[in-house]
C-alpha atoms as one frame of an Amber mdcrd trajectory, in Angstrom:
protein
 135.121-134.555 -80.755 133.762-132.124 -77.669 134.873-130.861 -74.423 132.293
-133.010 -72.267 133.056-135.743 -74.461 137.083-135.693 -73.987 136.116-135.249
 -70.502 133.918-138.362 -70.283 136.540-140.373 -72.187 139.396-139.573 -70.051
 137.261-140.147 -66.807 136.128-143.843 -68.366 139.862-145.262 -67.776 139.793
-144.000 -64.408 136.786-145.241 -63.496 136.543-149.293 -64.643 136.182-151.696
 -62.040 135.293-150.894 -58.744 136.051-146.920 -59.232 132.722-146.970 -61.782
 130.578-147.975 -59.093 130.714-144.925 -57.066 128.971-142.903 -59.877 126.165
-144.554 -60.012 122.607-143.339 -58.142 123.653-140.068 -57.435 125.729-136.493
 -58.904 127.311-137.805 -62.161 130.564-136.248 -63.016 129.011-134.881 -66.263
 126.220-132.638 -64.489 129.483-131.125 -62.660 131.085-130.909 -65.499 128.442
-129.083 -67.120 127.413-126.777 -64.094 131.357-125.501 -63.793 131.010-124.565
 -67.644 127.940-122.553 -67.084 129.481-120.994 -63.215 132.565-119.688 -65.496
 130.282-118.096 -68.501 128.123-116.414 -65.742 131.214-115.153 -63.690 133.008
-113.783 -66.843 134.777-109.880 -66.530 135.431-108.281 -69.732 138.065-105.858
 -69.822 139.906-104.119 -73.093 142.147-107.034 -73.769 140.320-110.072 -72.681
 137.887-111.795 -70.708 138.580-113.194 -67.458 136.792-116.052 -65.735 136.996
-117.630 -62.101 139.728-120.160 -61.853 139.400-121.291 -58.330 135.921-123.494
 -58.193 134.145-125.523 -54.986 131.253-128.351 -55.425 129.521-128.613 -52.567
 127.592-131.625 -52.108 125.507-133.683 -49.602 126.265-136.132 -46.936 125.562
-139.426 -49.408 127.520-137.718 -52.134 130.455-136.207 -50.811 130.794-139.773
 -48.956 130.542-141.410 -52.314 133.175-138.618 -54.396 135.698-137.693 -51.557
 137.986-140.331 -51.686 138.554-140.069 -55.328 138.554-136.350 -55.323 141.884
-135.804 -56.772 141.680-137.624 -59.657 138.477-136.029 -60.275 139.343-132.600
 -60.174 142.412-132.817 -62.092 139.928-133.722 -65.140 137.334-131.342 -63.738
 140.374-128.764 -63.548 141.231-129.974 -67.481 137.639-129.417 -68.923 137.713
-126.262 -67.509 140.518-125.191 -69.174 139.517-126.704 -72.280 136.090-125.144
 -71.956 137.499-121.556 -71.703 140.130-122.020 -74.203 137.684-122.646 -76.912
 135.721-119.614 -76.082 138.783-117.678 -75.483 138.789-117.111 -71.985 141.731
-115.932 -69.564 142.633-116.943 -65.996 144.540-115.522 -63.301 145.975-118.110
 -61.846 145.554-121.967 -61.881 142.600-123.305 -62.247 141.617-125.791 -59.122
 138.506-128.073 -58.383 137.471-129.279 -54.718 134.779-130.773 -53.233 133.100
-129.809 -49.902 130.562-131.133 -47.701 127.086-129.235 -47.238 124.681-130.794
 -44.609 121.670-129.201 -46.122 121.800-130.935 -49.657 120.021-133.833 -50.947
 121.503-136.530 -52.409 121.847-135.852 -56.043 121.922-132.426 -56.096 124.943
-129.900 -55.664 126.007-126.215 -55.859 129.015-124.834 -57.552 130.676-121.384
 -56.176 133.701-119.790 -58.013 136.461-117.241 -56.780 139.621-115.760 -58.764
 142.815-116.498 -56.722 145.819-115.075 -58.574 148.531-117.264 -58.637 151.210
-118.401 -61.037 150.303-120.087 -64.142 152.218-123.353 -64.553 152.141-124.639
 -68.338 153.877-127.929 -67.491 151.321-129.044 -65.702 147.801-129.927 -67.464
 145.681-130.509 -64.113 145.777-129.263 -60.575 143.525-130.126 -57.480 142.628
-127.489 -54.734 143.037-127.962 -51.049 140.493-125.320 -50.403 141.321-123.161
 -47.005 137.632-123.211 -45.266 136.353-119.678 -45.845 135.897-117.424 -42.459
 133.436-115.110 -44.780 131.430-114.616 -47.783 130.873-111.658 -50.137 127.639
-111.577 -52.268 128.230-109.135 -54.696 125.779-107.183 -57.091 127.683-105.400
 -59.719 124.644-102.986 -61.079 121.409-102.988 -59.801 119.318-105.584 -61.194
 122.767-107.279 -62.369 122.634-111.267 -61.356 124.582-111.443 -57.725 128.325
-113.266 -57.418 129.380-114.667 -54.215 132.895-114.904 -53.419 134.877-116.653
 -50.756 136.778-114.711 -48.287 139.751-117.445 -47.757 142.800-115.164 -48.026
 144.523-112.880 -45.005 144.329-110.096 -47.422 141.785-109.441 -50.250 142.252
-106.367 -52.862 138.819-105.573 -54.028 139.031-103.003 -57.052 138.658-102.314
 -61.155 142.728-103.280 -61.732 143.322-106.098 -62.602 145.973-107.374 -59.624
 142.644-107.112 -57.872 141.364-110.442 -56.115 137.744-109.254 -55.805 137.672
-107.181 -59.730 134.817-104.501 -60.397 134.263-103.497 -64.022 132.796-100.077
 -62.471 134.736 -96.758 -63.470 133.292 -95.203 -59.394 135.634 -98.036 -58.393
 139.557 -97.264 -58.003 141.908 -99.867 -59.044 142.878-100.397 -55.547 139.857
 -99.197 -54.041 139.545-101.842 -50.620 141.126-104.586 -48.528 139.603-107.208
 -46.539 142.156-108.069 -44.049 141.841-110.913 -41.448 143.148-109.142 -38.131
 142.499-111.866 -35.724 139.407-113.374 -35.362 137.958-109.880 -37.144 137.412
-109.487 -40.953 138.479-105.577 -41.603 137.349-103.692 -44.393 139.928-100.993
 -45.263 139.581 -98.142 -47.611 142.478 -97.478 -49.511 142.173 -93.943 -50.425
 139.704 -94.307 -53.283 138.897 -91.303 -55.219 135.015 -92.109 -54.761 135.025
 -93.730 -51.158 133.442 -96.362 -49.390 130.307 -96.691 -47.411 129.343 -99.702
 -45.047 125.390 -99.732 -43.934 125.075 -96.253 -45.664 128.075 -94.724 -43.626
 131.378 -93.309 -44.920 134.356 -95.345 -43.473 138.191 -95.801 -43.806 138.220
 -98.854 -41.665 135.277-100.673 -40.048 135.057-104.234 -38.388 133.033-106.271
 -40.523 129.746-108.225 -38.772 127.435-110.967 -40.901 124.997-108.529 -42.663
 127.130-105.134 -43.437 126.367-103.555 -46.667 129.572-101.987 -48.679 128.935
 -99.948 -51.379 131.759 -99.157 -53.992 130.569 -97.569 -56.662 127.727 -98.948
 -58.305 128.498-102.596 -56.834 126.520-103.296 -53.615 128.609-106.295 -51.230
 127.055-108.386 -48.445 128.948-109.624 -46.350 128.702-113.010 -44.408 130.537
-114.669 -41.948 131.017-118.536 -42.840 132.736-119.644 -39.985 130.396-119.110
 -36.803
């Protein structure tokens, strides 16, 4: 029995009776499960010793679907997180922290449609638990990253007070680029500002084409590290 089939079987035990009605006529959990598998595979990072995939996932839903599913976010999130872990185990992928899946309202999405976002959030892996559910902190900004010319962009939420960007395995935003230092730069939340700080990198950093060591970011700013281009957008107004 495959990962998706096991997920459906476990879900059936949760949605008997009245609960089953919430999964009729809109976004289906199995559709979300398939999208999570694709999201993990599309954003894997390959190192010399292992393949890393994101561990924090957010499902964006329109008003109708969010109202329908939000009351059941915890059990649904647990089962989706378990499904992601099982799929990763079959593919021999690794995580840097617990797998979490959360739901988020997105007003401009139509009923029956959804979007998936993912990011890497380091943390202690608790092997004594099989499922986790995230209480997601609203992001203050997002980075859209193109790791190399012509490569598909990756979107990462800025949620932490400090996020390290670099080539090293301990970086919050990891770039597999020899032109990027292991701990190249940081994004720091300072009051209402998001500040980009170069950490003394070998090849330096530019923002909007100018070499910088420290600069307050505004929406639309373009950050260049090695071959990677990152566009910063504020999301908190």
